[in-house]
Coordinates of C-alpha atoms in Angstrom, one line a residue:
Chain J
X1 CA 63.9 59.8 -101.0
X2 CA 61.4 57.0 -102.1
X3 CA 63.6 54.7 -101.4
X4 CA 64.6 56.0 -97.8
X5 CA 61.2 55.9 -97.2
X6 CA 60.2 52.4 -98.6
X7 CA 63.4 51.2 -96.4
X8 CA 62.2 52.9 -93.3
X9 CA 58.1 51.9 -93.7
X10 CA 59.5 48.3 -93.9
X11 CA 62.0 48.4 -91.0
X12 CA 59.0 50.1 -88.6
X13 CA 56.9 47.1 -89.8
X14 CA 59.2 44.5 -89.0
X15 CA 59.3 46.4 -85.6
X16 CA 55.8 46.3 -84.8
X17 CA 54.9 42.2 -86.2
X18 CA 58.4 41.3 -84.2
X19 CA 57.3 42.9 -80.7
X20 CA 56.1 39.7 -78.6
X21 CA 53.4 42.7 -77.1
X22 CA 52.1 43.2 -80.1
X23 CA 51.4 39.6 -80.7
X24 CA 49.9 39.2 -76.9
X25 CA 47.6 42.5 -76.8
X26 CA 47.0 43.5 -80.3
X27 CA 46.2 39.7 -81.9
X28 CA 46.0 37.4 -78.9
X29 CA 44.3 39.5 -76.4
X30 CA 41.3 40.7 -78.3
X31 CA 40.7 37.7 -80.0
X32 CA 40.3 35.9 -76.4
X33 CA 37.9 38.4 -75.3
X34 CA 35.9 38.0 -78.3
X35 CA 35.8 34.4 -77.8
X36 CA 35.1 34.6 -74.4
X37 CA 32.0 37.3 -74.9
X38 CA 31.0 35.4 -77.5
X39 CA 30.7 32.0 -75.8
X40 CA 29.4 33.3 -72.2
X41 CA 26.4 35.8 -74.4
X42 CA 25.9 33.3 -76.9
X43 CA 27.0 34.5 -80.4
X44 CA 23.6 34.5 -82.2
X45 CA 22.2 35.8 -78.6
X46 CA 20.4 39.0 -80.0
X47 CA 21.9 42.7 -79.0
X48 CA 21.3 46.4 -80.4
X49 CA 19.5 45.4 -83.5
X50 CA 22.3 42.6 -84.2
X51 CA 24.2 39.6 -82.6
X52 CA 26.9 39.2 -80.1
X53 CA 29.0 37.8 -82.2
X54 CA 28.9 40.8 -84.9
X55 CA 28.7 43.7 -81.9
X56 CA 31.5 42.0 -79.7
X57 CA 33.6 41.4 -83.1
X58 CA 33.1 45.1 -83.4
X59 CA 33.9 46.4 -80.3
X60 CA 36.9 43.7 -79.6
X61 CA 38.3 45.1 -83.1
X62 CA 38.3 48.6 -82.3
X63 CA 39.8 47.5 -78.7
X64 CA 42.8 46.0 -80.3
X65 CA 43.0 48.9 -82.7
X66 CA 42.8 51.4 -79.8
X67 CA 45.4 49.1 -78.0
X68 CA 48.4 49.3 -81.3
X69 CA 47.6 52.3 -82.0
X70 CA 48.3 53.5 -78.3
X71 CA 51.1 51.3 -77.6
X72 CA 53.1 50.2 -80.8
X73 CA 52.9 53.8 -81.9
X74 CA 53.1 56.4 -78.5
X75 CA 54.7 53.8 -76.1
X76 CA 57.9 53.4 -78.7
X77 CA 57.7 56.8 -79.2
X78 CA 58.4 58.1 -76.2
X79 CA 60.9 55.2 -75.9
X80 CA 62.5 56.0 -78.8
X81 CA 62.9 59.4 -77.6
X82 CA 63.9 58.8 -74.3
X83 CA 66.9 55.5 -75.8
X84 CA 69.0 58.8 -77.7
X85 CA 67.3 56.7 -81.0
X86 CA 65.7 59.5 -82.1
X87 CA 68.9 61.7 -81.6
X88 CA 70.4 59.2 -83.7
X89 CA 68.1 59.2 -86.9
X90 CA 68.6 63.3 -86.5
X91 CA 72.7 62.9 -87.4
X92 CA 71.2 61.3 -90.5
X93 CA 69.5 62.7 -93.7
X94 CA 66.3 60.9 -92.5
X95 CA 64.1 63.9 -92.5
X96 CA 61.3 63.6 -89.4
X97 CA 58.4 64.2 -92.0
X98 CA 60.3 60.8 -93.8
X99 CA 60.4 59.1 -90.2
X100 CA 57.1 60.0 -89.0
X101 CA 55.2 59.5 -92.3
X102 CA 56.6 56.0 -92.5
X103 CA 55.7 55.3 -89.0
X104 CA 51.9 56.1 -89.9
X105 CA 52.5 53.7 -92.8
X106 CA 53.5 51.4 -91.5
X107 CA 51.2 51.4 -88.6
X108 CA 48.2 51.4 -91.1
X109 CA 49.4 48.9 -92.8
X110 CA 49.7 47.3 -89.3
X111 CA 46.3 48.2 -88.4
X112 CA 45.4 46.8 -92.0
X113 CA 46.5 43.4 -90.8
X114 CA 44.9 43.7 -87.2
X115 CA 41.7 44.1 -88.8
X116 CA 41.8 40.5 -91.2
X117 CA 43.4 38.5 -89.2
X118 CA 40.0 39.7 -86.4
X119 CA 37.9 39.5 -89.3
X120 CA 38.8 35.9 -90.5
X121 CA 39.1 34.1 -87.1
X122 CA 35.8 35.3 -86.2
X123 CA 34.3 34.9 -89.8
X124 CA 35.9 31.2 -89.5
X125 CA 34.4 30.5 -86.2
X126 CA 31.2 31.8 -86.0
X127 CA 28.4 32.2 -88.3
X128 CA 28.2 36.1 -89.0
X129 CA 25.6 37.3 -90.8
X130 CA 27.2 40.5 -93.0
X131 CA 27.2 41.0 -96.2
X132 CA 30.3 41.2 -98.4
X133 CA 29.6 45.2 -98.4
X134 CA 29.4 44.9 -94.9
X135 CA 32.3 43.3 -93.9
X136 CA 34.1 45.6 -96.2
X137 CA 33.0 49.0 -95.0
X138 CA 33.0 48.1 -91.2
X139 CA 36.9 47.6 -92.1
X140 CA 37.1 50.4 -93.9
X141 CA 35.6 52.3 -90.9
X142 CA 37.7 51.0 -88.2
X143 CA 41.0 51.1 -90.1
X144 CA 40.1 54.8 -90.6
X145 CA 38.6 55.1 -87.7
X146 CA 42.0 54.3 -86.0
X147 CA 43.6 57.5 -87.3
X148 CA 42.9 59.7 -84.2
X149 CA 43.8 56.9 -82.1
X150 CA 47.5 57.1 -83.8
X151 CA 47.3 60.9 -83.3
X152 CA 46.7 60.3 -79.2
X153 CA 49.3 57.9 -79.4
X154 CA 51.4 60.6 -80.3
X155 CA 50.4 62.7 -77.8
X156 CA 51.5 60.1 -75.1
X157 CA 54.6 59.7 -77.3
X158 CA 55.6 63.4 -76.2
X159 CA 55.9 62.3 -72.5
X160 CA 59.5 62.1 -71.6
X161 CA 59.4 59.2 -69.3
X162 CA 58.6 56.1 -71.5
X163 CA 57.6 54.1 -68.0
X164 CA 55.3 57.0 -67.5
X165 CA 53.9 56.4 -71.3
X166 CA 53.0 52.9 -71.0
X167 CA 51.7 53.8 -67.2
X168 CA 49.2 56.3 -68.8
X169 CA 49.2 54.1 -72.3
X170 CA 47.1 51.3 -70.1
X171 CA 44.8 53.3 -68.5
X172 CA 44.1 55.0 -71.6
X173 CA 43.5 51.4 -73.6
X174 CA 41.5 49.8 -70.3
X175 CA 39.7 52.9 -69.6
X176 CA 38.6 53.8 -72.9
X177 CA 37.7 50.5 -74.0
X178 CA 35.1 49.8 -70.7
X179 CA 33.7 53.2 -70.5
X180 CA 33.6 53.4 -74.0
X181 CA 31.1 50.1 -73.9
X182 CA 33.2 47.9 -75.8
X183 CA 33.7 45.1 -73.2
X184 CA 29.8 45.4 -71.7
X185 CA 27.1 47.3 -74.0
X186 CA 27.2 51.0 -72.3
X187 CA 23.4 50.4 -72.1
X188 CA 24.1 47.3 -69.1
X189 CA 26.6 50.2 -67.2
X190 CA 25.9 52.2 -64.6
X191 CA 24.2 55.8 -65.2
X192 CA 27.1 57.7 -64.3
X193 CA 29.6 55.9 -66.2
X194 CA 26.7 56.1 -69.8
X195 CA 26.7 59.8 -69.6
X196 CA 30.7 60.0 -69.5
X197 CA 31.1 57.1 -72.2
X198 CA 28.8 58.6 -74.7
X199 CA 31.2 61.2 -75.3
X200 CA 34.5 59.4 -75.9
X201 CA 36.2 58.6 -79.0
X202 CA 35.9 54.5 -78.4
X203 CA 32.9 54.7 -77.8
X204 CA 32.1 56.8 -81.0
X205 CA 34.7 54.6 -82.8
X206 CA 32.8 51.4 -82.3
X207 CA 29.2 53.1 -82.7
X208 CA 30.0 53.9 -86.3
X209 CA 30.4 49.9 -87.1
X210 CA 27.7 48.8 -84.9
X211 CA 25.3 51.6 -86.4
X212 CA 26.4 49.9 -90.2
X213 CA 25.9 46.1 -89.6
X214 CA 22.7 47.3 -88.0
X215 CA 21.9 48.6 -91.9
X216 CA 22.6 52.4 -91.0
X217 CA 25.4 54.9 -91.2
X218 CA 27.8 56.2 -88.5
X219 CA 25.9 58.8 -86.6
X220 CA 27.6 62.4 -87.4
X221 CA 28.2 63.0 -83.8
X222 CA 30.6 59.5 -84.2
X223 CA 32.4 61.5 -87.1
X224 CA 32.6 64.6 -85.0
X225 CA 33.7 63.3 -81.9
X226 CA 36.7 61.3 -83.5
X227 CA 37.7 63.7 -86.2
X228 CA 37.5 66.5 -83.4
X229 CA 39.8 64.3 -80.7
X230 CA 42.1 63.7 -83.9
X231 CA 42.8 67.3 -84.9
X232 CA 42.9 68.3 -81.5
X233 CA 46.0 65.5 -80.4
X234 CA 47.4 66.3 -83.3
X235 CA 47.5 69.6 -83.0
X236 CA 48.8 69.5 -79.2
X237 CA 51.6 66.8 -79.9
X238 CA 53.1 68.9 -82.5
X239 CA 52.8 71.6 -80.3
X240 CA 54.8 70.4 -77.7
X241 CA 57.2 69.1 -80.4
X242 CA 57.9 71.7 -81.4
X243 CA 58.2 73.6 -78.4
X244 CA 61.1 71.1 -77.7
X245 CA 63.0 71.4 -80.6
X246 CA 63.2 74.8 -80.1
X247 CA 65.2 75.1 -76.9
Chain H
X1 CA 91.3 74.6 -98.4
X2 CA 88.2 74.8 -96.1
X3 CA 88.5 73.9 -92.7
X4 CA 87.1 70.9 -91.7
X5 CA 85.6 72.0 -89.0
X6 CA 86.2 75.5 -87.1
X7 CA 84.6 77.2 -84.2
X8 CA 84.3 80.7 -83.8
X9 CA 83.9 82.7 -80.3
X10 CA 81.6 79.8 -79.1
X11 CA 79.5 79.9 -76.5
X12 CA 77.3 77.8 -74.7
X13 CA 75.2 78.7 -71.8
X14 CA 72.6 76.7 -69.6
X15 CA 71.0 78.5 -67.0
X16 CA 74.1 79.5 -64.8
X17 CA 76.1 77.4 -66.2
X18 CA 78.4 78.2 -68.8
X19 CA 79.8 75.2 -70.5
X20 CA 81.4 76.6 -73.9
X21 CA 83.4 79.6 -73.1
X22 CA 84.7 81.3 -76.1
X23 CA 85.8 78.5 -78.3
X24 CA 88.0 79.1 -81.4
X25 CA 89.4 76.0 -83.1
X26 CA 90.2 74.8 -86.4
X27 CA 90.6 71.1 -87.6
X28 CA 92.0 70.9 -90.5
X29 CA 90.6 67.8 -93.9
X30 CA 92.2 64.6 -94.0
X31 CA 93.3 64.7 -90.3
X32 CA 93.0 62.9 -87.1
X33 CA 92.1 64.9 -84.6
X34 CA 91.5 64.6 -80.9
X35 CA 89.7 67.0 -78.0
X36 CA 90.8 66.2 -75.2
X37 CA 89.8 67.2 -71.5
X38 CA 88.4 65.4 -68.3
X39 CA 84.9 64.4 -67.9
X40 CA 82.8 67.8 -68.0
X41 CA 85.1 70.4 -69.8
X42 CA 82.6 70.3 -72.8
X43 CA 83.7 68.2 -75.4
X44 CA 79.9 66.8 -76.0
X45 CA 78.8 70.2 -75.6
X46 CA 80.8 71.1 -78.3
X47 CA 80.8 68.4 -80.7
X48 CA 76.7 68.8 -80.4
X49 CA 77.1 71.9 -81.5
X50 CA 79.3 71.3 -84.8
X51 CA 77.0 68.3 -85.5
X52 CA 74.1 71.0 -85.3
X53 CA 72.2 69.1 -82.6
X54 CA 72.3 71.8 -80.3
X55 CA 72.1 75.8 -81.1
X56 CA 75.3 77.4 -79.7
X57 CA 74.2 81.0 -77.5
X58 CA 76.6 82.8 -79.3
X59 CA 79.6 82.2 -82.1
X60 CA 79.5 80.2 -85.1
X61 CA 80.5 76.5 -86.3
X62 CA 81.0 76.0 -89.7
X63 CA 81.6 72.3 -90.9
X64 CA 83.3 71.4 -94.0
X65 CA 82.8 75.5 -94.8
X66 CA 78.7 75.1 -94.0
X67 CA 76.7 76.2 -91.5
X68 CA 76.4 73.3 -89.2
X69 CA 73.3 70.9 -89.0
X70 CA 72.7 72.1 -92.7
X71 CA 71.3 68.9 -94.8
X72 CA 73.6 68.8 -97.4
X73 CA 75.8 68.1 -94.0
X74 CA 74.5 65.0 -92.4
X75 CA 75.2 63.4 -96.2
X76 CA 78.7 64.0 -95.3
X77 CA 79.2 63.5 -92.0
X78 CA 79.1 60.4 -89.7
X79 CA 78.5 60.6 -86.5
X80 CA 78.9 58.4 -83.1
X81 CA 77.5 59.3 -79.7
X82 CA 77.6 57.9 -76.6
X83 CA 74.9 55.9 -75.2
X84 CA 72.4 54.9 -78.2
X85 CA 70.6 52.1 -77.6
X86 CA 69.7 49.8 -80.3
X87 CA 66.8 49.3 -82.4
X88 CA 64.4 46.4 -80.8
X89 CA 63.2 44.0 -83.4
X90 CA 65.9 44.7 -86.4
X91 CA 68.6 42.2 -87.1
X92 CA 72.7 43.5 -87.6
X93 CA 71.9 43.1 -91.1
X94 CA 68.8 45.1 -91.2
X95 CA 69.7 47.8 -88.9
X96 CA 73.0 48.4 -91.5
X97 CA 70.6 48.2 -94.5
X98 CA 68.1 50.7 -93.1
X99 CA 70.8 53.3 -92.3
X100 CA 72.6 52.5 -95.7
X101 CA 68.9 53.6 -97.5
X102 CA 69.8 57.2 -96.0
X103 CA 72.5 58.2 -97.7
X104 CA 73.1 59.2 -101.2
X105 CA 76.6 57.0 -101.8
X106 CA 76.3 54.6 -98.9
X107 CA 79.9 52.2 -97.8
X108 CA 79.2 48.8 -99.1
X109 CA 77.8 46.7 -96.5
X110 CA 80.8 44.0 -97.0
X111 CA 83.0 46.9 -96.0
X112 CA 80.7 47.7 -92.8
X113 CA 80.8 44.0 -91.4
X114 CA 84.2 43.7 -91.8
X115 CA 84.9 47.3 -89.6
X116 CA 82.7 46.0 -87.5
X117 CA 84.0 42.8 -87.2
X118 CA 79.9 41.2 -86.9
X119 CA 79.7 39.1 -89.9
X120 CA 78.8 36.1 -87.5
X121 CA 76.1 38.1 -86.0
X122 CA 74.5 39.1 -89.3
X123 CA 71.2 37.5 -88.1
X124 CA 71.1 38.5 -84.9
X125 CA 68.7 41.1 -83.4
X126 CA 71.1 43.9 -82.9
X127 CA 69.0 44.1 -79.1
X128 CA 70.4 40.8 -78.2
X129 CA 74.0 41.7 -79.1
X130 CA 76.8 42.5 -76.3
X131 CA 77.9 46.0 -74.8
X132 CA 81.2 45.7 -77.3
X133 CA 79.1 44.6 -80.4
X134 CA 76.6 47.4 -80.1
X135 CA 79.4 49.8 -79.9
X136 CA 80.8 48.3 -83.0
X137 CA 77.5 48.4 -84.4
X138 CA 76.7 51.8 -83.5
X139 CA 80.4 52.5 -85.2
X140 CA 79.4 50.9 -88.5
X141 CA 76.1 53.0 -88.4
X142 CA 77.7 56.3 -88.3
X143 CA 79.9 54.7 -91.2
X144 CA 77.3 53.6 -93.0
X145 CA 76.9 56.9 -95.5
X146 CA 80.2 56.5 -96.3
X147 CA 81.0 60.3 -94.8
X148 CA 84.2 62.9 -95.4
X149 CA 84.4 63.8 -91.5
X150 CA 83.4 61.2 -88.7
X151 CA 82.8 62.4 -85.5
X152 CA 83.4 60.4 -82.5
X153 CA 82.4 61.1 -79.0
X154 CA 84.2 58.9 -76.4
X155 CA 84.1 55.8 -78.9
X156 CA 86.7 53.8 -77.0
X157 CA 84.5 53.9 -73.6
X158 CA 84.1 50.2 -72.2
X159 CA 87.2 48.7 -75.2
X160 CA 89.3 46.7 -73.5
X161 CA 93.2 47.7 -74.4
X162 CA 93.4 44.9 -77.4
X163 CA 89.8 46.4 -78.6
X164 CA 90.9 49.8 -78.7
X165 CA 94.1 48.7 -80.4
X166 CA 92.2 47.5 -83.2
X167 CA 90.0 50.8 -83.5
X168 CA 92.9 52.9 -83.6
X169 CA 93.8 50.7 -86.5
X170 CA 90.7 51.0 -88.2
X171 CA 90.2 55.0 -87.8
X172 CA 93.9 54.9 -89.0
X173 CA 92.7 53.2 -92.0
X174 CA 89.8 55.5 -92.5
X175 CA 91.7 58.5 -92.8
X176 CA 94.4 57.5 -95.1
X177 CA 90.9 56.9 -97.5
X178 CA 91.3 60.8 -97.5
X179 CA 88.7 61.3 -94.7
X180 CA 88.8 63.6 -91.5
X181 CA 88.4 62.2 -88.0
X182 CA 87.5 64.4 -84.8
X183 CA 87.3 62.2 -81.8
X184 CA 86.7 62.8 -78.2
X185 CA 88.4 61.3 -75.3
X186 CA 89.6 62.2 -71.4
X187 CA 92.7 60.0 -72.1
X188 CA 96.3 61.5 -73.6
X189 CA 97.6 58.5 -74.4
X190 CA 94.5 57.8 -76.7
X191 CA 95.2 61.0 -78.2
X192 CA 98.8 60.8 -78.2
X193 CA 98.3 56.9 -80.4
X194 CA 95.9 58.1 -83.0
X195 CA 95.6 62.0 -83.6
X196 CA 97.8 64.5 -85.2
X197 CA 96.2 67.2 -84.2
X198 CA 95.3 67.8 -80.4
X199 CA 93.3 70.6 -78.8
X200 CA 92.7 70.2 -74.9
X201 CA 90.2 71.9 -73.1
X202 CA 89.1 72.5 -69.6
X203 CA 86.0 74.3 -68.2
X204 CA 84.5 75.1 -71.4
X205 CA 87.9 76.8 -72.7
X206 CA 90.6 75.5 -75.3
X207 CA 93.6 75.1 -72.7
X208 CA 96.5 74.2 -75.2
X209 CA 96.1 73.0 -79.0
X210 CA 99.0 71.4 -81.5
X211 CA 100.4 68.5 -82.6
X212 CA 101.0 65.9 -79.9
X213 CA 104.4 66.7 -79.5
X214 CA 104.4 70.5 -79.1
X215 CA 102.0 69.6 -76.5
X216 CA 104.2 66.7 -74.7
X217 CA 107.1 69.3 -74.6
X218 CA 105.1 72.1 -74.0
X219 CA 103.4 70.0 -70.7
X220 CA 106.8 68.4 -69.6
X221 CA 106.7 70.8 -66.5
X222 CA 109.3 69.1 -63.7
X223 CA 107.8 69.3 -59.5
X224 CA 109.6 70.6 -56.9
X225 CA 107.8 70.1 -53.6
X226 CA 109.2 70.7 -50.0
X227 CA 107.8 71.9 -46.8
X228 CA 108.3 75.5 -45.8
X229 CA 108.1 76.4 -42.0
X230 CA 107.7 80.4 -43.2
X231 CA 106.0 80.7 -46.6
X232 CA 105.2 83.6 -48.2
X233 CA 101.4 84.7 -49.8
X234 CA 100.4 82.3 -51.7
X235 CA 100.6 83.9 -55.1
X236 CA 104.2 84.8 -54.4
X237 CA 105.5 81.5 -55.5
X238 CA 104.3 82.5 -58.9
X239 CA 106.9 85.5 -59.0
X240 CA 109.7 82.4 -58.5
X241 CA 111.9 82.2 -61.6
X242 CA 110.4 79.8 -64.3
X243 CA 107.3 78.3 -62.2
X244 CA 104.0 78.0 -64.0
X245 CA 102.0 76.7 -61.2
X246 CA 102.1 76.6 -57.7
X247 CA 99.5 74.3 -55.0
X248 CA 99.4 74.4 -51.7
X249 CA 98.2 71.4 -49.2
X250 CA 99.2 73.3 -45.7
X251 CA 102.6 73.5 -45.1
X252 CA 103.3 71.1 -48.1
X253 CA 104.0 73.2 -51.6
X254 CA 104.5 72.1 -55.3
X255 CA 105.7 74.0 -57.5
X256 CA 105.8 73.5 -61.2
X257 CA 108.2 74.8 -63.6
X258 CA 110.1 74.2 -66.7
X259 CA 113.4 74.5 -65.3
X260 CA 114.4 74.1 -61.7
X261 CA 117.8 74.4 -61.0
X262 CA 117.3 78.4 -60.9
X263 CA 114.6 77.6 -59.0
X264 CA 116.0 75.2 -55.9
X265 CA 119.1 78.0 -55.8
X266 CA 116.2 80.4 -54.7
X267 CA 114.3 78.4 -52.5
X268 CA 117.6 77.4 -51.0
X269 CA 118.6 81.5 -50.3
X270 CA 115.4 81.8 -49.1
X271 CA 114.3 82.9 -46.0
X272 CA 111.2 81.1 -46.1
X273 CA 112.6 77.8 -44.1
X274 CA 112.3 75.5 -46.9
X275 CA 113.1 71.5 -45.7
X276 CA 112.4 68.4 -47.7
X277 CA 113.0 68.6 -51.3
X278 CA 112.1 66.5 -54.0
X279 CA 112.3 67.1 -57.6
X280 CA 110.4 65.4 -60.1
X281 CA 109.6 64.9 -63.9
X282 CA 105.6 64.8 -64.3
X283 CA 104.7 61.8 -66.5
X284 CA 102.4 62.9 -69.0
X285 CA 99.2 62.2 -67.7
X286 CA 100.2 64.3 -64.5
X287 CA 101.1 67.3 -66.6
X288 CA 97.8 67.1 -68.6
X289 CA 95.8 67.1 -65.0
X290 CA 97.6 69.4 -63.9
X291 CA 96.3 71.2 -66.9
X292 CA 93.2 71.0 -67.2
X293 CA 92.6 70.5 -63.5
X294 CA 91.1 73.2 -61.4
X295 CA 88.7 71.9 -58.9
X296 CA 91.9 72.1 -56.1
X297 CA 93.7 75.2 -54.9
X298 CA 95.9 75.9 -57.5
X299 CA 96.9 79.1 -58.7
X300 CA 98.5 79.6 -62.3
X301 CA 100.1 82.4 -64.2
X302 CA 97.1 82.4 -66.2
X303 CA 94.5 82.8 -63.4
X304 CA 96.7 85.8 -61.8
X305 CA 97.0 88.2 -65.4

């Protein structure tokens, strides 16, 4: 069983670093945007209590978080459905808690990545003023924080039509990411589009690290928000799961 | 000795549809053995039933003497569908490994490359391989736990005749290991090469089952078709000494029976103006059609009772 599942963690890994659109949207993507925001602000350019080049390494983090967790994990799950693959692995003593549990692995472990390789170009290019314990628990808190992201990724990894998946999988990752605020502050958007961002997970997401290099702790409504849009994917994917299985 | 696999009153409905009608068959271990029917009759129906992927409506399949889709089962069964699309981002070698880490007593991966015949293509991406190489691999997956029964739906689709030579050879090999083979297929002569044991179906229902040749002898109905300028109500030519079938194409009428020379010495006396006779042997592949074919006008004995 351990060794089924050590086997399988390492296979979904090997996926995930071999897929040339992970490399382009989860590594090379965000970092260009950082560097971009970074150079047309100015990094020590002063913003919400910090600099643009702690707040845009932030927000460009969580983006490419958002983005793995969205398409590396619901994308190819709904295209694993709809290929027969996940027929396949049925006709096999690989359990689904086995093959799900090691796909959440092995996604965290992805995620794990995501955030030091962010971490260290930025840290290498720019002067960022954060301490050790800084750096650390900002990590901490987006590689958590990534968890509900994985369980609406497996909401969208329900839809039967994988084309439809990374149709909706896009407009999730862009529309999440600019009205959550994390490509302009949510402050510099329009009224409308502040009251609507406020209340979504990305936005929440990235407000718990900006809120700690600025000295403080995640706001509670940051904690309820994503903990709440967790449980509630989760509970709605395996719903419908389930509801599959069964006919 | 359990069965390897038997079906009991099995039924399969979608919707309106009714695509298992009644199904009772028994395959016995250590066997090759072949369903055959045309496209549609419900052999993937049934065999995703017995691999437990799909609940039957009514009846029973019990595989190896378990309840099918049990866990204890897929350690001991091997299974290869049709139209399973790789992996993306795994090599040959990988892909083999990972499915290898499933089972309890896996078949050595030496053994897999060389039923596969992709020990060159070790390091490819198994997404980058041809149509006939992903077959082969898909093959060596279902292989891979080293299973009692190995199920096979349609696995020579797309083998060229040299190809499916060498399969034959190689399910050959794996059942005189001691193991039991079920394959699928809409051709007799596939079944005829490799199985010992055949059960045809049609429409959801087990037309004929036995060993190949019960069935070839049992199917070696002779034609008789001529034209008839007066013919009777069409389900009067059944009444005709020894015919089993009879079609109709206007005044045009085949007739098939096991023995004929009664038969012509009616027809002849008849009243019915019969002109243009011509008597024929059905090859094999006709008298399987004719079978298991009923989308034309065709009335049997069968259909009348």
């Amino acid at each position: 069983m351990l060794q089924m599942f050590i086997a399988q963690t390492k296979a979904e890994s090997l996926r995930i670093i071999r897929s040339p659109f992970f490399l382009l949207f989860s590594i090379a993507m965000p970092l260009g945007f950082y560097f971009l925001f970074t150079s047309l602000n100015g990094a020590d350019k002063s913003i919400q209590s910090t600099t643009w080049g702690v707040f845009s390494l932030m927000s460009m983090t969580a983006f490419s978080l958002i983005g793995t967790a969205v398409s590396q994990f619901g994308i190819r799950l709904s295209f694993e459905h709809q290929d027969g693959w996940v027929r396949l692995l049925r006709l096999t003593p690989l359990t689904p808690a086995v093959w799900l549990g090691s796909k959440l692995v092995a996604q965290m472990v992805i995620q794990l990545i995501v955030i030091s390789v962010i971490f260290l170009s930025a840290g290498l290019v720019h002067d960022i003023q954060l301490s050790g314990g800084q750096w650390i628990s900002c990590g901490l808190w987006l590689w958590m924080g990534s968890l509900p992201f994985l369980a609406l990724g497996a909401l969208l990894g329900t839809l039967k039509n994988a084309n439809t998946a990374i149709a909706i999988g896009n407009i999730l990752q862009m529309g999440l990411a600019i009205m959550g605020g994390l490509w302009m502050p949510l402050s510099t958007l329009p009224q409308w589009m502040q009251s609507i961002g406020e209340w979504l997970p990305s936005h929440r997401y990235a407000n718990g690290a900006w809120n700690m290099v600025a000295g403080n702790t995640p706001a509670s409504m940051d904690f309820m928000i994503l903990i709440g849009c967790g449980l509630g994917c989760m509970v709605l994917s395996v719903y419908i799961f389930n509801r599959r299985e069964a006919v | 000795m359990t069965k390897a696999i038997e079906c009991i009153n099995l039924v399969k409905q979608f919707g309106d549809f009714r695509a298992v009608d009644q199904i009772n068959l028994q395959f016995e271990q250590g066997r090759i053995s072949a369903l055959l029917g045309p496209n549609g009759a419900g052999k993937t129906t049934t065999i995703s039933m017995m691999l437990g992927m799909m609940r039957p409506t009514s009846g029973e399949v019990r595989v190896l003497g378990l309840p099918s889709g049990t866990k204890e089962l897929r350690q001991r069964v091997g299974a290869l569908m049709q139209d399973v699309r790789a992996a993306d981002g795994l090599t040959v070698r990988e892909v083999l490994q990972l499915f290898r880490s499933y089972y309890r007593n896996p078949m050595s991966l030496e053994r897999l490359f060389d039923i596969s015949g992709l020990h060159a293509d070790a390091k490819r991406r198994a997404s980058a391989l041809s149509g006939g190489q992903r077959r082969r691999l898909a093959f060596a997956q279902s292989l891979a736990g080293n299973p009692e029964l190995i199920v096979l739906d349609e696995p020579t689709v797309g083998m060229d005749v040299e190809a499916r030579g060498r399969f034959w050879e190689t399910i050959r090999a794996l059942a005189s290991d001691g193991r039991t083979v079920l394959l699928t297929t809409h051709y007799l002569e596939e079944a005829d090469a490799v199985a010992d044991h055949i059960a045809v179906i049609a429409n959801g229902c087990v037309v004929a089952e036995g060993a190949p040749e019960r069935l070839k002898a049992q199917a070696a109905l002779r034609t008789v078709s001529f034209r008839s300028a007066n013919a009777p109500k069409e389900h009067e030519w059944l009444q005709l000494p020894g015919v089993e079938k009879a079609e109709c194409y206007g005044d045009r009428i085949r007739l098939h029976a096991h023995e004929t020379d009664q038969l012509l010495f009616t027809l002849m006396q008849s009243n019915w103006g019969v002109t243009d006779i011509d008597v024929q042997s059905a090859s094999l592949e006709d008298a399987f059609r004719s079978l298991t074919d009923t989308n034309r006008s065709t009335l049997t004995k069968n259909s009348l009772s």
